CSV table of C-alpha atoms in Angstrom, one decimal:
chain,number,residue,atom,x,y,z
A,1,MET,CA,-61.6,-23.0,-3.5
A,2,THR,CA,-61.1,-19.3,-3.4
A,3,ILE,CA,-58.1,-17.9,-1.6
A,4,ASN,CA,-58.0,-14.3,-0.4
A,5,ILE,CA,-54.7,-13.1,1.1
A,6,GLN,CA,-54.5,-9.8,2.9
A,7,TYR,CA,-51.3,-8.1,4.2
A,8,ILE,CA,-51.6,-5.8,7.2
A,9,HIS,CA,-48.7,-3.3,7.9
A,10,ILE,CA,-46.3,-5.2,5.6
A,11,PRO,CA,-45.7,-5.2,1.9
A,12,THR,CA,-47.3,-7.8,-0.3
A,13,SER,CA,-45.0,-10.7,-1.1
A,14,LYS,CA,-45.3,-12.8,-4.3
A,15,SER,CA,-43.1,-15.6,-2.8
A,16,LEU,CA,-45.2,-15.7,0.4
A,17,ASN,CA,-48.4,-15.7,-1.8
A,18,ASP,CA,-47.1,-18.7,-3.7
A,19,PHE,CA,-46.1,-20.5,-0.5
A,20,ILE,CA,-49.6,-20.0,1.0
A,21,ASP,CA,-51.3,-21.0,-2.2
A,22,GLY,CA,-49.2,-24.2,-2.4
A,23,ASP,CA,-49.9,-25.2,1.2
A,24,LEU,CA,-53.7,-24.4,1.0
A,25,THR,CA,-54.0,-26.3,-2.3
A,26,LYS,CA,-52.5,-29.4,-0.6
A,27,LEU,CA,-55.0,-28.9,2.2
A,28,TYR,CA,-57.8,-28.6,-0.4
A,29,ASN,CA,-56.7,-31.8,-2.2
A,30,LYS,CA,-57.1,-33.7,1.1
A,31,PHE,CA,-60.4,-31.9,2.0
A,32,PRO,CA,-62.2,-30.9,-1.2
A,33,PHE,CA,-65.2,-29.5,0.8
A,34,ILE,CA,-63.3,-26.3,1.6
A,35,ILE,CA,-65.1,-23.4,-0.1
A,36,ARG,CA,-62.9,-20.4,0.7
A,37,ALA,CA,-59.8,-19.5,2.6
A,38,ASP,CA,-59.3,-16.0,4.0
A,39,VAL,CA,-55.7,-15.5,5.0
A,40,THR,CA,-54.3,-12.5,7.0
A,41,VAL,CA,-50.6,-12.0,7.3
A,42,LYS,CA,-49.5,-9.2,9.6
A,43,MET,CA,-46.8,-7.9,12.0
A,44,GLU,CA,-47.5,-7.6,15.7
A,45,ASN,CA,-45.3,-6.1,18.4
A,46,ASP,CA,-44.0,-9.1,20.3
A,47,GLN,CA,-41.1,-8.9,22.8
A,48,THR,CA,-40.2,-12.5,22.2
A,49,GLY,CA,-39.5,-11.9,18.5
A,50,ASN,CA,-42.5,-14.0,17.4
A,51,GLY,CA,-44.4,-11.1,15.8
A,52,LYS,CA,-45.0,-12.6,12.4
A,53,VAL,CA,-48.6,-13.7,12.4
A,54,CYS,CA,-50.7,-15.8,10.0
A,55,GLU,CA,-54.4,-16.1,10.5
A,56,ILE,CA,-56.6,-18.4,8.3
A,57,GLU,CA,-60.3,-18.7,8.3
A,58,LEU,CA,-61.8,-21.5,6.2
A,59,SER,CA,-65.4,-21.5,4.9
A,60,VAL,CA,-66.6,-25.1,5.0
A,61,PRO,CA,-69.9,-26.8,5.5
A,62,GLY,CA,-71.0,-26.1,9.1
A,63,PRO,CA,-69.2,-23.6,11.4
A,64,ARG,CA,-66.2,-21.8,9.9
A,65,ILE,CA,-62.7,-23.1,11.0
A,66,PHE,CA,-60.1,-20.7,12.2
A,67,ALA,CA,-56.4,-20.9,13.2
A,68,LYS,CA,-53.7,-18.4,14.1
A,69,SER,CA,-50.0,-18.7,14.6
A,70,SER,CA,-47.3,-16.3,15.6
A,71,GLU,CA,-43.7,-17.1,14.8
A,72,GLU,CA,-40.3,-15.5,14.1
A,73,ASN,CA,-40.9,-15.9,10.3
A,74,PHE,CA,-44.0,-15.9,8.1
A,75,GLU,CA,-43.3,-19.3,6.5
A,76,LYS,CA,-43.2,-21.0,9.9
A,77,ALA,CA,-46.4,-19.2,11.0
A,78,VAL,CA,-48.2,-20.4,7.8
A,79,VAL,CA,-47.0,-24.0,8.3
A,80,ASN,CA,-48.2,-24.0,11.9
A,81,THR,CA,-51.5,-22.5,11.1
A,82,ILE,CA,-52.2,-24.9,8.2
A,83,ASN,CA,-51.2,-27.9,10.5
A,84,ASP,CA,-53.7,-26.7,13.0
A,85,LEU,CA,-56.4,-26.4,10.3
A,86,ASP,CA,-55.5,-29.9,9.1
A,87,ARG,CA,-56.2,-31.3,12.6
A,88,GLN,CA,-59.6,-29.4,12.7
A,89,LEU,CA,-60.5,-30.5,9.2
A,90,ARG,CA,-59.8,-34.2,10.1
A,91,LYS,CA,-62.1,-33.9,13.1
A,92,ARG,CA,-64.8,-32.3,10.9
A,93,LYS,CA,-64.5,-34.9,8.3
A,94,GLU,CA,-64.8,-37.7,10.9
A,95,LYS,CA,-67.9,-36.0,12.3
A,96,PHE,CA,-69.4,-35.9,8.7
A,97,SER,CA,-68.7,-39.6,8.1
A,98,LYS,CA,-70.3,-40.6,11.4
A,99,ASN,CA,-73.4,-38.5,10.7
A,100,LYS,CA,-73.7,-40.1,7.2
A,101,LYS,CA,-73.4,-43.6,8.6
A,102,ALA,CA,-76.1,-42.8,11.2
A,103,HIS,CA,-78.6,-42.0,8.5
């Protein structure tokens, strides 16, 4: 799996890169059909204080999978985004297994 991380309007962070890599690697170990992860980390103006945004788009067989989360810190946004992707990947995997059994 290839991981591309892009920072928009904020400086690149080695510790955040490592955090994202670690979480995405765990996801890849559960779902080895992931081809690529495109991660965008950015700041948005948000009156509630939840302006730290993480967006992740996964290239997988079939339509791409996308999730986005906005929180008060980037780590929380990454965790929430990856949890959402995990749910979507489980559904995709179930769909694949059902299709294989049908053939």
